[in-house]
Amino acid sequence: MAFLFGSSAKTAQAQQQPAVSGLQIQTSSLGKAIPLVYGATRIAGNLIWYGDFAAIPHQSAPPSSGKGGVAGGGGKGGSGGSTTYTYQTGLAIGLSEGPIAGVSTVYANKQVTSPAALGFSVFGGGYGQAPWGVLASRFPGQAVGYSGLAYVAADPYQLNDSPNLPNHNFEVLGRFYASAPNGTDADPSQVIADLLSNPDYGAGFPAARLGSLATYRSYVLATGLWISPAYTDQAQASSMLDDIATNTNSAFVWSSGLLTLVPYGDAAVSANGYSYAPPAQPLYDLGDDDFLPNTGATGSSGSNSDPVLVTRKRPADALNDVKLEFLNRGNQYNTEVVEATDQAAIDLYGRRSSGSSQAHLFADPAAAQLSAQLQLQRQAIRNTYQFTLGQRYILLDPMDIVTLTDAALGLDRQWVRITEITEDDDGNLLVSAEEYLAGTGAAAAYRFQTGAGFSANTNAAPGDTNAPILFAAPVALAETGLEIWIALSGGAGWGGADVWASSDGDTYKQVAHSIGGSRQGVLARALPAGSDPDLADTLAVDLTISGGTLLSGTQADADALNTLCYADGELLSYQTADLTGASQYDLRYLRRGAFGTAIADHLPGAPFARIDGSVVKLSYSAGQIGTQLFLKFPAFNIYGGGLQTLADVQAYEIALPAPPPPPNVENFSAANSGEVVAFKWDAVADGAIAGYDIRYGALGVTSWDQMFPLTEVMKGTEMANASVPPGTWTFAIRAIDVAGQRSPQMAVAVLQVINTNLPVAALPQAPAWANLNG
């Protein structure tokens, strides 16, 4: 990881991030149906305009001169810096048919915020609304008022370092917002009237043909069946209306040329400022004198000549498990399922469910649960009846209550509810009815318990990172030789932190990303200096600031330093961790002064951290020893969001230290071995050793700098060299570590180097050859 802080090698020029020239659009549909929103619910927006896109360059300062800058080297003299870009644009996002009451919440990717926080202006969608001021002043050719369309707009809209437009969803406060007693949802009776007869977007139903919905209104608002539907796709109006009627336990009825809505409710309800009274008595008591032959009726029992035909559904065929899928406002309008079950029927006949029905018109869990319960209770109606009446009963309408008396069927003033009336060619009325079971149209008076759901606020503030513990790692443990180790932690919402480094305190570069946190705390009591192993003293620690936990180990774990900890500059390990309070421990059987750290007295409040894989490790080079390093730790929350900016957090400073110089070499010797000089020495006990350096000089020379280099830095404890000329020489050796430091004193050996290969004969050189023929 040395590249994090620069390198002594030649550094390439800073790469420049290319600027993006336009916004990358995610969703913008032509011809899409304009949503129609009632109450308060969440919908996706549709981009209707964008322009004024800009890429803003940010030039970072060049690193300081010299090799190996802490936050990225620039070579000698420092070169260039780099350019990055942030982006902004102007945009308008269409929402729904207007006018609306407003927009309360914006969901932008993982961020949950408000329109104002993102710079949005909200346009309510009034008919004849004026164009957005930005368009009118800067883009007059595009200044459309979008009459009747609610939308939000912003210029500039900050995209930060990405040219992509985030996914936007909006909590829209639509038509009839807060018309229900809970102060948020819509009154279903007003929604139905609006869908039918609104002159701008309604179904074209004549308002004069819409009967009174007062009884229906009293029923749904007294029982709490309020709704917040959003119609985002084209659909038949009849489908929308039937969906509302079914889920609010009611049915549409034509009566005297007027359309009205009649509840199935069969119990008096008074709540939320409204009162509903069910039918108190039947309209007619029908007996054998009233019935005509059932010439047009069909049934599974009896004959058509019977005055009343009854059909009974098998209990085993009835649904006993009703599920509704709704949008839970308490969980950011995510889909959830409420369920109503008849456990006795399930035990007898097995579970019978039609599957989950979509009821996205509900955003209140209590209303959805009540609707599911009422739909389940209607499954208890087993018997249906068919009978024929004469024209004198023409005033009867569906949903009216009558009684049936038929001795053959054992019916004695049996209450039934009319469900359908058909007139035949003779003017006779063919009537279908269902038994009226008191209690099936009313749920329990108590509120249903609903799950609170889970709503992850990915933009929640993480809280600041605790003051970190910064220290130089033992070289024996550092993977790269020279490392700064950092223990980080935070509060309950803290999920981790980015690590940014600077050599000057101004220009920072991200060098690490830490998820989770270290088990960090302080000493709860003083720890005196002791022996190793320390059997007498107890290390009391308080990990409240990080909420950390410690586990006991074995004595072998402590001896092997598997439970290594940092305590006020001393490294130590422990065997037993006894919990004494919330996040508080007593540590016993201590191995003190690990890796050459000093065994010392430590006061209460001194920093403590468990050394494990959560510790952040930053490497540096030998050339950076003694320079200052500035660090910042902007935190993010447990969901990975809510990242703090560098300007929001404190900087911490540390001088990059050198390890202790290596010890002097012991038992150094030099000896003739044939034509070479053989050297031997004892290994130095130091994990930072990079090797050994041997030099030689004339006899009597005592200065290292006046000697001739004999070897490069090398490891090992033996070496032979054949390049030493004959003579008496002083040889010296020093250990050198990864930081380039040498042993304080050199070890010396004196040796007379002798050339043992003497000449056998000496011959004169040519051409002095005489008497060749003598």
PDB file of N, CA and C in Angstrom, residues 35-41 43 95-105 115 121-127 129 148-152 170-180 183-186 201 228:
ATOM      1  N   PRO A  35     -50.666  10.605 -13.932  1.00  0.00           N
ATOM      2  CA  PRO A  35     -51.229   9.974 -12.734  1.00  0.00           C
ATOM      3  C   PRO A  35     -52.297  10.848 -12.082  1.00  0.00           C
ATOM      4  N   LEU A  36     -53.232  10.176 -11.438  1.00  0.00           N
ATOM      5  CA  LEU A  36     -54.290  10.838 -10.678  1.00  0.00           C
ATOM      6  C   LEU A  36     -54.158  10.367  -9.239  1.00  0.00           C
ATOM      7  N   VAL A  37     -53.852  11.294  -8.331  1.00  0.00           N
ATOM      8  CA  VAL A  37     -53.511  10.945  -6.950  1.00  0.00           C
ATOM      9  C   VAL A  37     -54.545  11.523  -6.003  1.00  0.00           C
ATOM     10  N   TYR A  38     -55.013  10.669  -5.097  1.00  0.00           N
ATOM     11  CA  TYR A  38     -55.914  11.095  -4.028  1.00  0.00           C
ATOM     12  C   TYR A  38     -55.247  10.810  -2.685  1.00  0.00           C
ATOM     13  N   GLY A  39     -55.510  11.647  -1.703  1.00  0.00           N
ATOM     14  CA  GLY A  39     -54.897  11.449  -0.399  1.00  0.00           C
ATOM     15  C   GLY A  39     -53.406  11.692  -0.470  1.00  0.00           C
ATOM     16  N   ALA A  40     -52.622  10.824   0.142  1.00  0.00           N
ATOM     17  CA  ALA A  40     -51.160  10.950   0.142  1.00  0.00           C
ATOM     18  C   ALA A  40     -50.560   9.595  -0.156  1.00  0.00           C
ATOM     19  N   THR A  41     -49.762   9.543  -1.212  1.00  0.00           N
ATOM     20  CA  THR A  41     -49.090   8.302  -1.562  1.00  0.00           C
ATOM     21  C   THR A  41     -47.829   8.621  -2.331  1.00  0.00           C
ATOM     22  N   ILE A  43     -45.365   8.196  -5.644  1.00  0.00           N
ATOM     23  CA  ILE A  43     -45.346   7.887  -7.065  1.00  0.00           C
ATOM     24  C   ILE A  43     -43.988   8.256  -7.644  1.00  0.00           C
ATOM     25  N   LEU A  95     -45.483  15.177 -12.118  1.00  0.00           N
ATOM     26  CA  LEU A  95     -45.960  14.307 -11.050  1.00  0.00           C
ATOM     27  C   LEU A  95     -47.346  13.743 -11.342  1.00  0.00           C
ATOM     28  N   SER A  96     -48.368  14.600 -11.324  1.00  0.00           N
ATOM     29  CA  SER A  96     -49.732  14.080 -11.402  1.00  0.00           C
ATOM     30  C   SER A  96     -50.689  15.167 -11.869  1.00  0.00           C
ATOM     31  N   GLU A  97     -51.934  14.757 -12.067  1.00  0.00           N
ATOM     32  CA  GLU A  97     -52.999  15.705 -12.362  1.00  0.00           C
ATOM     33  C   GLU A  97     -53.138  16.670 -11.196  1.00  0.00           C
ATOM     34  N   GLY A  98     -53.340  17.943 -11.522  1.00  0.00           N
ATOM     35  CA  GLY A  98     -53.498  18.940 -10.474  1.00  0.00           C
ATOM     36  C   GLY A  98     -54.941  19.382 -10.353  1.00  0.00           C
ATOM     37  N   PRO A  99     -55.213  20.244  -9.432  1.00  0.00           N
ATOM     38  CA  PRO A  99     -54.255  20.738  -8.437  1.00  0.00           C
ATOM     39  C   PRO A  99     -54.070  19.748  -7.286  1.00  0.00           C
ATOM     40  N   ILE A 100     -52.885  19.796  -6.688  1.00  0.00           N
ATOM     41  CA  ILE A 100     -52.569  18.960  -5.534  1.00  0.00           C
ATOM     42  C   ILE A 100     -52.306  19.859  -4.338  1.00  0.00           C
ATOM     43  N   ALA A 101     -52.239  19.225  -3.152  1.00  0.00           N
ATOM     44  CA  ALA A 101     -51.979  19.987  -1.942  1.00  0.00           C
ATOM     45  C   ALA A 101     -50.499  20.255  -1.734  1.00  0.00           C
ATOM     46  N   GLY A 102     -49.622  19.447  -2.352  1.00  0.00           N
ATOM     47  CA  GLY A 102     -48.195  19.676  -2.197  1.00  0.00           C
ATOM     48  C   GLY A 102     -47.401  18.397  -2.337  1.00  0.00           C
ATOM     49  N   VAL A 103     -46.097  18.502  -2.072  1.00  0.00           N
ATOM     50  CA  VAL A 103     -45.169  17.363  -2.072  1.00  0.00           C
ATOM     51  C   VAL A 103     -44.416  17.431  -0.757  1.00  0.00           C
ATOM     52  N   SER A 104     -44.489  16.367   0.034  1.00  0.00           N
ATOM     53  CA  SER A 104     -43.886  16.419   1.372  1.00  0.00           C
ATOM     54  C   SER A 104     -42.519  15.777   1.440  1.00  0.00           C
ATOM     55  N   THR A 105     -42.290  14.698   0.688  1.00  0.00           N
ATOM     56  CA  THR A 105     -41.043  13.943   0.809  1.00  0.00           C
ATOM     57  C   THR A 105     -40.547  13.567  -0.571  1.00  0.00           C
ATOM     58  N   PRO A 115     -38.397  18.433  -0.784  1.00  0.00           N
ATOM     59  CA  PRO A 115     -38.162  19.172  -2.027  1.00  0.00           C
ATOM     60  C   PRO A 115     -37.239  20.374  -1.824  1.00  0.00           C
ATOM     61  N   SER A 121     -38.694  23.580  -6.575  1.00  0.00           N
ATOM     62  CA  SER A 121     -39.910  24.373  -6.416  1.00  0.00           C
ATOM     63  C   SER A 121     -41.080  23.490  -6.818  1.00  0.00           C
ATOM     64  N   VAL A 122     -42.179  23.570  -6.059  1.00  0.00           N
ATOM     65  CA  VAL A 122     -43.345  22.717  -6.301  1.00  0.00           C
ATOM     66  C   VAL A 122     -44.423  23.539  -6.999  1.00  0.00           C
ATOM     67  N   PHE A 123     -44.905  23.028  -8.125  1.00  0.00           N
ATOM     68  CA  PHE A 123     -45.994  23.656  -8.872  1.00  0.00           C
ATOM     69  C   PHE A 123     -47.224  22.767  -8.719  1.00  0.00           C
ATOM     70  N   GLY A 124     -48.276  23.342  -8.141  1.00  0.00           N
ATOM     71  CA  GLY A 124     -49.431  22.549  -7.724  1.00  0.00           C
ATOM     72  C   GLY A 124     -50.304  22.023  -8.830  1.00  0.00           C
ATOM     73  N   GLY A 125     -50.131  22.487 -10.056  1.00  0.00           N
ATOM     74  CA  GLY A 125     -50.918  21.952 -11.153  1.00  0.00           C
ATOM     75  C   GLY A 125     -52.268  22.610 -11.338  1.00  0.00           C
ATOM     76  N   GLY A 126     -52.400  23.855 -10.911  1.00  0.00           N
ATOM     77  CA  GLY A 126     -53.647  24.558 -11.141  1.00  0.00           C
ATOM     78  C   GLY A 126     -53.879  24.817 -12.625  1.00  0.00           C
ATOM     79  N   TYR A 127     -55.115  24.903 -13.000  1.00  0.00           N
ATOM     80  CA  TYR A 127     -55.435  25.165 -14.410  1.00  0.00           C
ATOM     81  C   TYR A 127     -55.125  26.625 -14.726  1.00  0.00           C
ATOM     82  N   GLN A 129     -51.916  27.675 -14.713  1.00  0.00           N
ATOM     83  CA  GLN A 129     -50.748  28.100 -13.944  1.00  0.00           C
ATOM     84  C   GLN A 129     -49.672  28.676 -14.865  1.00  0.00           C
ATOM     85  N   GLY A 148     -52.674  22.353 -15.376  1.00  0.00           N
ATOM     86  CA  GLY A 148     -53.294  21.148 -14.849  1.00  0.00           C
ATOM     87  C   GLY A 148     -52.334  20.037 -14.505  1.00  0.00           C
ATOM     88  N   LEU A 149     -51.034  20.270 -14.616  1.00  0.00           N
ATOM     89  CA  LEU A 149     -50.035  19.249 -14.294  1.00  0.00           C
ATOM     90  C   LEU A 149     -49.210  19.709 -13.098  1.00  0.00           C
ATOM     91  N   ALA A 150     -49.213  18.918 -12.038  1.00  0.00           N
ATOM     92  CA  ALA A 150     -48.352  19.202 -10.892  1.00  0.00           C
ATOM     93  C   ALA A 150     -46.946  18.710 -11.199  1.00  0.00           C
ATOM     94  N   TYR A 151     -45.948  19.542 -10.895  1.00  0.00           N
ATOM     95  CA  TYR A 151     -44.577  19.139 -11.174  1.00  0.00           C
ATOM     96  C   TYR A 151     -43.636  19.857 -10.212  1.00  0.00           C
ATOM     97  N   VAL A 152     -42.397  19.384 -10.170  1.00  0.00           N
ATOM     98  CA  VAL A 152     -41.344  20.039  -9.396  1.00  0.00           C
ATOM     99  C   VAL A 152     -40.236  20.421 -10.367  1.00  0.00           C
ATOM    100  N   PHE A 170     -41.757  10.553  -5.190  1.00  0.00           N
ATOM    101  CA  PHE A 170     -42.286  11.693  -4.447  1.00  0.00           C
ATOM    102  C   PHE A 170     -43.523  11.270  -3.649  1.00  0.00           C
ATOM    103  N   GLU A 171     -43.599  11.747  -2.422  1.00  0.00           N
ATOM    104  CA  GLU A 171     -44.834  11.606  -1.657  1.00  0.00           C
ATOM    105  C   GLU A 171     -45.716  12.801  -2.016  1.00  0.00           C
ATOM    106  N   VAL A 172     -46.730  12.520  -2.822  1.00  0.00           N
ATOM    107  CA  VAL A 172     -47.607  13.570  -3.331  1.00  0.00           C
ATOM    108  C   VAL A 172     -48.837  13.676  -2.441  1.00  0.00           C
ATOM    109  N   LEU A 173     -49.137  14.897  -2.027  1.00  0.00           N
ATOM    110  CA  LEU A 173     -50.365  15.178  -1.283  1.00  0.00           C
ATOM    111  C   LEU A 173     -51.403  15.597  -2.309  1.00  0.00           C
ATOM    112  N   GLY A 174     -52.215  14.620  -2.726  1.00  0.00           N
ATOM    113  CA  GLY A 174     -53.073  14.803  -3.879  1.00  0.00           C
ATOM    114  C   GLY A 174     -54.427  15.404  -3.555  1.00  0.00           C
ATOM    115  N   ARG A 175     -55.380  15.129  -4.439  1.00  0.00           N
ATOM    116  CA  ARG A 175     -56.721  15.666  -4.290  1.00  0.00           C
ATOM    117  C   ARG A 175     -57.384  15.067  -3.054  1.00  0.00           C
ATOM    118  N   PHE A 176     -58.134  15.897  -2.366  1.00  0.00           N
ATOM    119  CA  PHE A 176     -58.858  15.512  -1.144  1.00  0.00           C
ATOM    120  C   PHE A 176     -57.909  15.038  -0.046  1.00  0.00           C
ATOM    121  N   TYR A 177     -56.667  15.528  -0.125  1.00  0.00           N
ATOM    122  CA  TYR A 177     -55.713  15.225   0.945  1.00  0.00           C
ATOM    123  C   TYR A 177     -56.281  15.695   2.283  1.00  0.00           C
ATOM    124  N   ALA A 178     -56.191  14.838   3.299  1.00  0.00           N
ATOM    125  CA  ALA A 178     -56.623  15.127   4.674  1.00  0.00           C
ATOM    126  C   ALA A 178     -58.137  15.311   4.787  1.00  0.00           C
ATOM    127  N   SER A 179     -58.905  14.836   3.799  1.00  0.00           N
ATOM    128  CA  SER A 179     -60.369  14.893   3.951  1.00  0.00           C
ATOM    129  C   SER A 179     -60.877  13.777   4.841  1.00  0.00           C
ATOM    130  N   ALA A 180     -60.061  12.780   5.126  1.00  0.00           N
ATOM    131  CA  ALA A 180     -60.405  11.734   6.091  1.00  0.00           C
ATOM    132  C   ALA A 180     -60.011  12.188   7.492  1.00  0.00           C
ATOM    133  N   GLY A 183     -56.379  12.882   8.959  1.00  0.00           N
ATOM    134  CA  GLY A 183     -55.585  14.039   8.580  1.00  0.00           C
ATOM    135  C   GLY A 183     -54.638  13.820   7.428  1.00  0.00           C
ATOM    136  N   THR A 184     -54.727  12.671   6.761  1.00  0.00           N
ATOM    137  CA  THR A 184     -53.816  12.384   5.648  1.00  0.00           C
ATOM    138  C   THR A 184     -54.555  11.806   4.452  1.00  0.00           C
ATOM    139  N   ASP A 185     -55.328  10.756   4.677  1.00  0.00           N
ATOM    140  CA  ASP A 185     -55.977  10.050   3.578  1.00  0.00           C
ATOM    141  C   ASP A 185     -57.183  10.823   3.048  1.00  0.00           C
ATOM    142  N   ALA A 186     -57.784  10.237   2.005  1.00  0.00           N
ATOM    143  CA  ALA A 186     -58.923  10.856   1.340  1.00  0.00           C
ATOM    144  C   ALA A 186     -60.217  10.157   1.739  1.00  0.00           C
ATOM    145  N   TYR A 201     -61.294  15.307 -15.974  1.00  0.00           N
ATOM    146  CA  TYR A 201     -60.694  13.993 -16.173  1.00  0.00           C
ATOM    147  C   TYR A 201     -61.617  12.856 -15.729  1.00  0.00           C
ATOM    148  N   SER A 228     -56.047   6.147  -0.184  1.00  0.00           N
ATOM    149  CA  SER A 228     -55.141   7.061  -0.892  1.00  0.00           C
ATOM    150  C   SER A 228     -54.682   6.390  -2.181  1.00  0.00           C
TER     151      SER A 228
END
